[in-house]
Coordinates of C-alpha atoms in Angstrom, one line a residue:
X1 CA 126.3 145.5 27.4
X2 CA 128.8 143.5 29.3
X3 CA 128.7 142.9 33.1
X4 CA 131.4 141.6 35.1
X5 CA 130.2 139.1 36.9
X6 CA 133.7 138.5 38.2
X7 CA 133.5 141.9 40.0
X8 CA 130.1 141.1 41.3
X9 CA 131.2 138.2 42.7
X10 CA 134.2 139.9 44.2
X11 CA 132.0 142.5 46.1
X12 CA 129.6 139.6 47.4
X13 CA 132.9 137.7 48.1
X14 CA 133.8 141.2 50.3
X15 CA 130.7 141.7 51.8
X16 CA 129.9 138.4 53.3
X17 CA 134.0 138.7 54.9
X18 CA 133.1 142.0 56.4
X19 CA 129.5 140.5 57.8
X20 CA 131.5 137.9 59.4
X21 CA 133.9 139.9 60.6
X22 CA 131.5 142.3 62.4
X23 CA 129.5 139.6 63.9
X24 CA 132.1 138.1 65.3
X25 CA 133.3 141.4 67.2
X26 CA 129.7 141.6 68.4
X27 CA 129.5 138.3 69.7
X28 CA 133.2 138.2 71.4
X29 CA 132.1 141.9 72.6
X30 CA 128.6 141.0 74.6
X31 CA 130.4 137.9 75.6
X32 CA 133.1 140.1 77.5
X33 CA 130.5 142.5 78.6
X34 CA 128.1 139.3 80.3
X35 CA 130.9 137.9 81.6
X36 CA 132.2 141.0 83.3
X37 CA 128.9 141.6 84.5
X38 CA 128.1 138.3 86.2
X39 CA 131.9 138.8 87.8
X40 CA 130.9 142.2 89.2
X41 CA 127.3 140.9 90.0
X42 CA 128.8 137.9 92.3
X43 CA 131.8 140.9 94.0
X44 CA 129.0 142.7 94.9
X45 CA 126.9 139.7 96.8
X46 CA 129.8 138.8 98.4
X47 CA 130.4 142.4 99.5
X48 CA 127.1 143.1 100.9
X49 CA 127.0 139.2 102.8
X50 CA 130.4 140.3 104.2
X51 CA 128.7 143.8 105.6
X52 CA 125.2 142.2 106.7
X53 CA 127.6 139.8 109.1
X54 CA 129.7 142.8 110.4
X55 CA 126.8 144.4 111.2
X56 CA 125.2 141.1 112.7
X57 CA 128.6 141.0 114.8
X58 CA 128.1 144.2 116.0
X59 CA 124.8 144.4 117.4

């Protein structure tokens, strides 16, 4: 029988690029996402020290 080992090593060669590939969307992806999160987190303390003073300003 005779095996291609050039083949083989083609597919490996293919496989490992796409596994990188997809990694590195994941990781740049969650990076966005905890990024926009702790942006949104830090709006919304500002937003609600902003209302505790106007209430503080009117009572």
């Amino acid at each position: 029988m005779n095996i291609s080992t050039e083949a083989d090593g083609q597919r490996v060669l293919v496989g490992v690029a796409v596994d990188l590939a997809v990694s590195t969307v994941l990781t740049l992806l969650s990076v966005r996402l905890y990024f926009r999160r702790r942006k949104r987190r830090r709006w919304l303390i500002g937003a609600a020290r902003a209302y505790r003073v106007r209430q503080v300003d009117r009572g």
